[in-house]
Structure formats: structure tokens, C-alpha cells
Short mmCIF file of C-alpha atoms in Angstrom, two decimals:
data_model
loop_
_atom_site.label_atom_id
_atom_site.label_comp_id
_atom_site.label_asym_id
_atom_site.label_seq_id
_atom_site.Cartn_x
_atom_site.Cartn_y
_atom_site.Cartn_z
CA MET G 1 25.79 30.63 13.19
CA SER G 2 25.66 29.91 9.46
CA LYS G 3 22.82 31.15 7.33
CA PHE G 4 20.85 29.06 4.90
CA PRO G 5 21.61 29.81 1.26
CA VAL G 6 19.34 31.87 -0.91
CA ILE G 7 16.90 29.66 -2.83
CA ILE G 8 16.89 30.27 -6.56
CA ASP G 9 14.09 30.00 -9.14
CA GLN G 10 11.58 28.22 -6.89
CA LYS G 11 8.85 30.83 -6.66
CA LYS G 12 5.91 28.43 -7.15
CA PRO G 13 6.97 25.88 -4.48
CA ILE G 14 7.61 28.73 -2.03
CA GLU G 15 4.19 30.25 -2.73
CA LEU G 16 2.47 26.91 -2.13
CA LEU G 17 4.29 26.26 1.15
CA THR G 18 3.68 29.80 2.36
CA ALA G 19 -0.04 29.39 1.59
CA PHE G 20 -0.16 26.21 3.69
CA LEU G 21 1.38 28.09 6.61
CA GLN G 22 -0.90 31.09 6.28
CA LYS G 23 -4.08 29.02 6.06
CA GLY G 24 -3.01 26.47 8.66
CA THR G 25 -3.88 23.64 6.30
CA ILE G 26 -0.64 21.70 5.99
CA PRO G 27 -1.00 18.31 4.22
CA ASN G 28 0.05 15.18 6.11
CA ALA G 29 2.52 14.30 3.37
CA LEU G 30 4.42 16.36 0.80
CA LEU G 31 6.34 15.07 -2.19
CA PHE G 32 9.13 17.32 -3.50
CA THR G 33 10.32 16.34 -6.99
CA GLY G 34 13.05 17.84 -9.13
CA ILE G 35 16.63 17.25 -10.19
CA GLU G 36 19.42 17.15 -7.62
CA GLY G 37 20.80 20.46 -6.45
CA VAL G 38 17.75 22.73 -6.74
CA GLY G 39 17.00 23.13 -3.02
CA LYS G 40 14.51 20.37 -2.17
CA ARG G 41 16.21 19.30 1.06
CA THR G 42 17.05 22.87 2.06
CA ILE G 43 13.45 23.98 1.63
CA ALA G 44 12.22 20.87 3.48
CA THR G 45 14.35 21.86 6.47
CA MET G 46 13.27 25.49 6.22
CA PHE G 47 9.64 24.39 6.10
CA ALA G 48 10.18 22.30 9.23
CA MET G 49 11.51 25.45 10.90
CA ALA G 50 8.55 27.52 9.71
CA CYS G 51 6.11 24.90 11.05
CA ASN G 52 7.67 25.11 14.50
CA CYS G 53 8.95 28.68 14.67
CA LEU G 54 7.96 30.45 17.88
CA SER G 55 7.59 33.83 16.18
CA LYS G 56 4.17 35.31 15.51
CA GLU G 57 4.36 35.09 11.72
CA PRO G 58 6.06 31.83 10.66
CA TRP G 59 4.65 32.23 7.13
CA SER G 60 7.02 35.15 6.64
CA PHE G 61 9.91 32.68 6.68
CA PHE G 62 10.26 32.83 2.93
CA GLN G 63 10.81 36.33 1.55
CA SER G 64 10.45 36.10 -2.22
CA GLY G 65 12.04 38.31 -4.82
CA ASN G 66 11.85 38.00 -8.58
CA GLN G 67 14.16 34.96 -8.78
CA ALA G 68 15.72 34.48 -5.34
CA THR G 69 14.02 33.64 -2.06
CA LYS G 70 15.84 34.75 1.07
CA CYS G 71 15.08 32.55 4.05
CA ARG G 72 14.52 34.58 7.20
CA ILE G 73 16.94 33.62 9.94
CA CYS G 74 15.23 33.15 13.30
CA TYR G 75 16.98 32.55 16.61
CA CYS G 76 14.08 31.16 18.61
CA LYS G 77 14.75 27.92 20.50
CA ALA G 78 13.00 25.70 17.94
CA CYS G 79 14.69 27.22 14.88
CA VAL G 80 18.14 27.08 16.44
CA LYS G 81 17.73 23.38 17.21
CA ILE G 82 16.43 22.54 13.75
CA ARG G 83 19.15 24.56 12.05
CA SER G 84 21.83 22.74 14.07
CA GLY G 85 20.28 19.32 13.40
CA SER G 86 19.65 18.60 17.07
CA HIS G 87 15.86 18.86 17.28
CA PRO G 88 14.43 15.51 18.49
CA ASP G 89 11.24 15.82 16.43
CA ILE G 90 12.81 16.62 13.07
CA ILE G 91 13.66 13.19 11.72
CA HIS G 92 15.91 12.70 8.70
CA ILE G 93 15.93 9.43 6.77
CA LYS G 94 18.28 8.77 3.86
CA PRO G 95 19.63 5.70 2.06
CA SER G 96 21.81 3.35 4.06
CA GLY G 97 24.17 2.35 1.29
CA ALA G 98 22.18 2.06 -1.94
CA TYR G 99 18.75 1.68 -0.36
CA ILE G 100 16.36 2.88 2.30
CA LYS G 101 15.63 -0.41 4.04
CA ILE G 102 12.54 -1.72 5.74
CA ALA G 103 14.34 -1.66 9.11
CA GLN G 104 14.65 2.14 8.78
CA ILE G 105 10.93 2.52 8.08
CA ARG G 106 10.01 0.17 10.92
CA SER G 107 12.16 2.22 13.25
CA LEU G 108 10.40 5.34 11.99
CA ARG G 109 6.98 3.78 12.67
CA ASP G 110 8.06 3.04 16.24
CA MET G 111 9.10 6.67 16.72
CA LEU G 112 5.85 7.95 15.23
CA ALA G 113 3.83 5.79 17.62
CA MET G 114 4.92 8.20 20.38
CA LYS G 115 3.90 11.83 20.71
CA PRO G 116 6.37 14.51 19.61
CA TYR G 117 8.77 15.46 22.40
CA GLU G 118 8.51 19.22 22.02
CA ALA G 119 7.62 20.20 18.45
CA ARG G 120 4.33 21.77 17.54
CA ILE G 121 4.56 19.72 14.33
CA ARG G 122 6.92 16.79 13.99
CA VAL G 123 8.53 16.64 10.53
CA VAL G 124 9.99 13.56 8.85
CA ILE G 125 12.22 14.27 5.84
CA ILE G 126 12.87 11.22 3.66
CA SER G 127 15.61 12.14 1.19
CA ASP G 128 16.03 10.16 -2.04
CA ALA G 129 12.76 8.36 -1.39
CA GLN G 130 13.17 6.47 -4.66
CA ALA G 131 15.84 4.42 -2.87
CA MET G 132 13.21 2.63 -0.78
CA ASN G 133 13.13 -1.05 -1.62
CA PRO G 134 9.65 -2.53 -2.21
CA SER G 135 9.20 -3.74 1.36
CA ALA G 136 10.24 -0.34 2.75
CA GLY G 137 7.85 1.39 0.35
CA ASN G 138 4.95 -0.79 1.47
CA ALA G 139 5.81 -0.17 5.12
CA LEU G 140 5.81 3.58 4.54
CA LEU G 141 2.47 3.31 2.77
CA LYS G 142 0.91 2.09 6.03
CA VAL G 143 2.17 5.25 7.74
CA LEU G 144 0.67 7.42 5.00
CA GLU G 145 -2.65 5.58 5.20
CA GLU G 146 -2.93 6.31 8.94
CA PRO G 147 -0.89 9.51 9.44
CA PRO G 148 0.05 10.24 13.06
CA ALA G 149 -1.27 13.41 14.65
CA ARG G 150 0.92 16.53 14.59
CA THR G 151 3.22 14.93 12.04
CA ILE G 152 4.01 15.66 8.40
CA LEU G 153 6.21 13.66 6.07
CA ILE G 154 8.26 15.25 3.29
CA LEU G 155 9.61 12.92 0.61
CA THR G 156 12.19 14.10 -1.90
CA THR G 157 12.99 12.41 -5.19
CA ILE G 158 13.85 13.30 -8.77
CA GLN G 159 10.61 12.15 -10.36
CA SER G 160 7.36 10.83 -8.93
CA SER G 161 7.34 7.84 -11.30
CA ASP G 162 10.21 6.38 -9.27
CA LEU G 163 7.84 5.81 -6.32
CA LEU G 164 4.89 3.49 -5.81
CA PRO G 165 1.79 5.13 -7.31
CA THR G 166 -0.04 4.50 -4.04
CA ILE G 167 2.58 6.57 -2.19
CA VAL G 168 2.39 9.41 -4.72
CA SER G 169 -1.41 9.51 -4.52
CA ARG G 170 -1.25 10.15 -0.75
CA CYS G 171 1.14 13.11 -1.04
CA GLN G 172 0.71 16.74 -2.05
CA HIS G 173 3.04 16.91 -5.04
CA ILE G 174 5.27 20.00 -5.35
CA ARG G 175 7.54 20.25 -8.38
CA PHE G 176 10.87 22.08 -8.19
CA ASN G 177 12.30 23.74 -11.29
CA PRO G 178 15.78 23.31 -12.72
CA ILE G 179 17.66 26.54 -12.05
CA SER G 180 17.98 28.70 -15.13
CA CYS G 181 21.35 29.10 -16.82
CA LYS G 182 21.13 32.86 -16.22
CA SER G 183 20.69 32.40 -12.47
CA LEU G 184 23.54 29.91 -12.29
CA GLU G 185 25.77 32.23 -14.30
CA ASP G 186 25.02 35.11 -11.92
CA ILE G 187 25.88 33.00 -8.86
CA LEU G 188 29.09 31.69 -10.43
CA VAL G 189 30.22 35.19 -11.39
CA ASP G 190 29.11 37.04 -8.24
CA LYS G 191 29.81 34.41 -5.59
CA GLU G 192 32.47 32.13 -7.09
CA GLY G 193 34.47 34.72 -9.03
CA LEU G 194 34.32 33.02 -12.43
CA ASP G 195 34.58 35.13 -15.54
CA TYR G 196 31.45 35.30 -17.68
CA ASP G 197 32.59 32.87 -20.41
CA ASP G 198 33.57 30.16 -17.90
CA ALA G 199 30.38 30.71 -15.92
CA LYS G 200 28.31 30.24 -19.07
CA ILE G 201 29.92 26.88 -19.87
CA VAL G 202 29.66 25.64 -16.26
CA ALA G 203 25.99 26.64 -16.13
CA ILE G 204 25.36 24.64 -19.30
CA LEU G 205 27.14 21.55 -17.95
CA ALA G 206 25.28 21.81 -14.64
CA SER G 207 21.92 21.26 -16.38
CA GLY G 208 19.97 23.31 -13.85
CA SER G 209 21.63 22.03 -10.66
CA LEU G 210 23.31 24.52 -8.32
CA SER G 211 25.22 21.85 -6.41
CA LYS G 212 26.58 20.44 -9.66
CA ALA G 213 27.47 23.93 -10.87
CA LEU G 214 29.45 24.64 -7.70
CA SER G 215 31.27 21.33 -8.03
CA ILE G 216 32.11 21.84 -11.71
CA ALA G 217 33.16 25.43 -10.98
CA GLU G 218 36.30 24.18 -9.24
CA SER G 219 39.05 24.63 -11.79
CA LYS G 220 40.02 20.97 -12.03
CA ASN G 221 36.42 19.78 -12.30
CA ARG G 222 35.56 22.46 -14.85
CA VAL G 223 38.28 21.39 -17.26
CA SER G 224 37.42 17.73 -16.65
CA TRP G 225 33.73 18.15 -17.54
CA ILE G 226 34.37 20.27 -20.63
CA ASN G 227 36.83 17.65 -21.83
CA ARG G 228 34.38 14.89 -20.98
CA ARG G 229 31.63 16.53 -22.99
CA SER G 230 33.97 16.72 -26.00
CA TRP G 231 34.98 13.09 -25.51
CA LEU G 232 31.37 11.89 -25.34
CA ILE G 233 30.26 13.80 -28.44
CA ASN G 234 33.38 13.18 -30.52
CA THR G 235 33.76 9.48 -29.78
CA LEU G 236 30.21 8.83 -30.95
CA ASN G 237 30.72 11.13 -33.96
CA LEU G 238 27.57 12.96 -32.90
CA ASP G 239 29.02 16.19 -34.28
CA MET G 240 29.88 14.56 -37.63
CA PRO G 241 26.73 12.75 -38.78
CA GLY G 242 28.21 11.79 -42.12
CA GLN G 243 30.88 9.72 -40.36
CA MET G 244 28.70 8.00 -37.76
CA SER G 245 28.44 4.75 -39.68
CA THR G 246 32.22 4.50 -40.12
CA GLN G 247 32.90 4.03 -36.40
CA PRO G 248 34.41 0.54 -35.84
CA VAL G 249 32.33 -1.64 -33.54
CA VAL G 250 35.40 -2.49 -31.46
CA SER G 251 35.90 1.23 -30.71
CA LEU G 252 32.29 1.56 -29.65
CA LEU G 253 32.56 -1.43 -27.32
CA ALA G 254 35.68 0.09 -25.78
CA PHE G 255 33.77 3.35 -25.32
CA ALA G 256 30.94 1.49 -23.56
CA ALA G 257 33.46 -0.23 -21.31
CA GLU G 258 34.99 3.11 -20.38
CA LEU G 259 31.57 4.57 -19.62
CA SER G 260 30.74 1.65 -17.32
CA LYS G 261 33.86 2.24 -15.20
CA ASN G 262 32.58 5.56 -13.84
CA LYS G 263 29.24 4.62 -12.32
CA GLU G 264 29.20 7.73 -10.12
CA ILE G 265 29.01 10.06 -13.12
CA LEU G 266 27.36 7.69 -15.61
CA GLN G 267 23.93 9.32 -15.43
CA ASP G 268 25.51 12.77 -15.76
CA SER G 269 27.43 11.57 -18.82
CA LEU G 270 24.24 10.24 -20.40
CA GLY G 271 22.60 13.56 -19.56
CA VAL G 272 25.35 15.42 -21.44
CA ILE G 273 24.72 13.29 -24.54
CA LYS G 274 20.96 13.84 -24.26
CA SER G 275 21.42 17.59 -23.90
CA TRP G 276 23.43 17.64 -27.13
CA LEU G 277 20.81 15.66 -29.06
CA ARG G 278 18.04 17.76 -27.55
CA ASP G 279 19.84 20.92 -28.69
CA VAL G 280 20.08 19.64 -32.25
CA ILE G 281 16.30 19.09 -32.28
CA VAL G 282 15.51 22.40 -30.60
CA TYR G 283 17.79 24.32 -32.97
CA LYS G 284 15.50 23.44 -35.85
CA SER G 285 12.71 25.66 -34.48
CA CYS G 286 14.05 27.64 -31.48
CA PRO G 287 17.82 28.07 -31.78
CA GLU G 288 17.87 30.62 -28.95
CA LYS G 289 16.75 27.92 -26.50
CA ILE G 290 19.62 25.48 -26.90
CA ILE G 291 21.63 24.54 -23.81
CA ASN G 292 25.13 24.06 -25.25
CA LYS G 293 25.36 27.58 -26.63
CA ASP G 294 29.15 27.46 -26.90
CA LEU G 295 28.78 24.66 -29.48
CA ILE G 296 26.13 26.38 -31.58
CA ASP G 297 28.06 26.12 -34.86
CA ASN G 298 28.38 22.33 -34.56
CA ILE G 299 24.76 22.04 -33.47
CA GLN G 300 23.62 24.04 -36.49
CA HIS G 301 25.64 21.77 -38.81
CA VAL G 302 24.22 18.55 -37.34
CA SER G 303 20.65 19.89 -37.31
CA GLN G 304 20.87 20.26 -41.10
CA LYS G 305 22.01 16.65 -41.55
CA LEU G 306 19.70 14.65 -39.27
CA THR G 307 15.92 14.59 -39.07
CA ALA G 308 14.03 15.15 -35.84
CA ARG G 309 12.83 11.54 -36.09
CA ASP G 310 16.42 10.24 -36.20
CA LEU G 311 17.39 12.40 -33.23
CA ILE G 312 14.38 11.36 -31.16
CA ALA G 313 15.27 7.71 -31.81
CA LYS G 314 18.75 8.34 -30.41
CA ILE G 315 17.37 10.08 -27.32
CA GLU G 316 15.00 7.15 -26.84
CA ALA G 317 17.99 4.78 -26.98
CA ILE G 318 19.52 6.65 -24.03
CA ARG G 319 16.25 6.60 -22.09
CA THR G 320 15.92 2.87 -22.68
CA ALA G 321 19.44 2.35 -21.37
CA GLN G 322 18.72 4.49 -18.30
CA LYS G 323 15.60 2.47 -17.54
CA GLY G 324 17.51 -0.79 -17.99
CA ILE G 325 20.31 0.35 -15.69
CA LYS G 326 17.78 1.40 -13.06
CA ALA G 327 16.05 -1.99 -13.34
CA GLY G 328 19.35 -3.79 -12.72
CA ALA G 329 20.15 -4.92 -16.27
CA ASN G 330 23.71 -5.86 -17.14
CA LEU G 331 25.47 -2.49 -17.24
CA ARG G 332 28.10 -3.31 -19.86
CA LEU G 333 25.67 -4.97 -22.29
CA THR G 334 23.12 -2.19 -21.85
CA LEU G 335 25.69 0.49 -22.66
CA GLU G 336 27.04 -1.47 -25.62
CA ALA G 337 23.57 -1.68 -27.15
CA MET G 338 23.02 2.02 -26.53
CA VAL G 339 26.26 3.30 -28.06
CA ILE G 340 25.77 1.19 -31.20
CA GLN G 341 22.32 2.75 -31.64
CA LEU G 342 23.76 6.21 -31.08
CA ALA G 343 26.77 5.89 -33.37
CA TYR G 344 25.14 4.30 -36.41
CA GLU G 345 22.82 6.25 -38.63
CA PRO G 346 19.40 4.72 -39.27
CA GLN G 347 18.95 2.97 -42.59
CA THR G 348 16.59 4.74 -44.97
#
């Protein structure tokens, strides 16, 4: 039987959940927020196991160290069923296509109208809760307003602002941290066999996500993402501020078109650009805290050429594009407007 992975850099969430178990005061609804790949869904499942474990000390499920938390493996009947995904009272809901639809929430409400089959505490895990369309969100709100007995709901999402404020207000909010570069480097070296230099670059590109780090760590993906980072920065002349304004508009429009073709990695690509701009700002006061450490010479050069105000304006252009994309704006036009703002230097 497979073991759950060690959970990295989530000491505070683990302490909060352990306290709930020890005191016997578990909220009716929990909201786990944080970037993808930091353990939200894994910990949600482990918490469901701890809530229903037949051992005498379920709060000892999470055994914390300095950075890593080892999840105790229990072979009681309840834990075995939950671990295998066959427990009737541990309900998983995730997007059907792009959305979590109202039919899924209505079906959930029907299930919750009945008593749990065998669990001490029934647990509903709604992954990517931000994918609920408005009608599904309003239907879930009714469940949260009148929570069923012996039932807790765990919602996972990247940021709470993606949910209805009325849903957020009815949940105990637990924030999950991005995993530190050092922790990712250690995993990539010790578990994946990467050499230190490669591990350092992969950890940077992963931006705090273990799942992304493991994906990039594959040789083909690693080369692809390093090349992509160079393409993103170089095409926009972000590493050569004196030449930004010389970029032909037709080239920028072609760049936007290319970006729009890869919707699956579009947000990651925008994140790479933001991390570069962020590093240039951070270098001005705390150079040791930059993310793209392998590009420190270029970052130093750019930080001397552009003001923090100029850089913040460029980051804001990316955020505006991300909001527009999320709201359903025309993807191509949104990206075209963004890259023009990024590539051209502000007029003084």
C-alpha cells in the first residue's frame, strides 16, 4: 500500500488542523488557499483520515519536523478506505470540464440530506472551488448556511478572492505557503537525482510548487522551460531596457499570438515574466532574495536602468491581463495590449 508523500513547508496549517483535532472543535467548513502543488488536496485527504481514524490519538496523524511533516500511516478500516478512495462518506468534487456546475452541487445537497453511512465525520473535499459557476456557488452557500450534522466541507483554491465573499466568510481560512527554493532543491537532489545546479534552476522555475518542480525536473521539460524563460524575457527585451522601444509592433503582435496558442501554460508563462520583473525590483534593496538567481548579472544591469515605478507599472500590466483573461476578455487582444505595455518604455 502506497504511503502519502511528506508535506513540505506547511507547519502553520498542520498546527491549526492538529489543534482542531486535539480540542474537538472542527469548523463546519475549511478553506485551503495557496498555489497549485503545495499539498492542499493531500492534506485535505489526510485530515479526513484523521477525523475518522479509529486509533486513540488521531491528532498524532501529522508528525512535524522543522520543514517536513510526515503523515502517520494507519491501517485501521476507515483509513484504508479513505486512502484507497473507496470510503462512501469522503466525497470529492472537482470541475467537470472547465466548471463545477450547479448539478454537481445539487447532487451533493441530496447526499448531505442523508446521514453518513459509516463515518464519524463525513468530509466533502471541493477541489478548485474557484471553478464553481455563480449558480453553483449560490447553491453551495445554502449548504454552508445550514451545515449538516457530522459533516465538514473543505474547499481548495489558489486565492480566496476567486470565491464569493459570502462563501469565504463562512469558512475557516487556512493559507498554504509556497514551498521554499531550498526545500525544492533538496527534494530534487535527494529524490529525483538532479545535480545541484539543475535543481536550483528547476526550483526557481517551479515558483514554490512541488508538482510543477517534479514535472519540470523531467529532462525534456527542464530544457523546455529554461528555453521558454529565455524566449519570454528576450523577445520582450526585458533584459535590455535600452532597446525596449525599438521592438517592432508586428513582432510584438506575433509574440502575443504565440502566447495565446498555449493556453495550458499561459498563466505559468505570465508568472515567469512577473518573477523576472519582481526580481529586478527586489534586487534594488534585497538582492539575496531574488528568485532567478542564475540570471543575477542581467537582473543587476536592468535594475540600474529602470525605476521601481516603471517596473511596477509593467507588473500591473500583467495583472490586468490576467484579470481580463479570467473575466473572459478576448485572449488575443488582451495579450497584445499587455505585451505592448511591457515592451515599450514609459515616456518621461
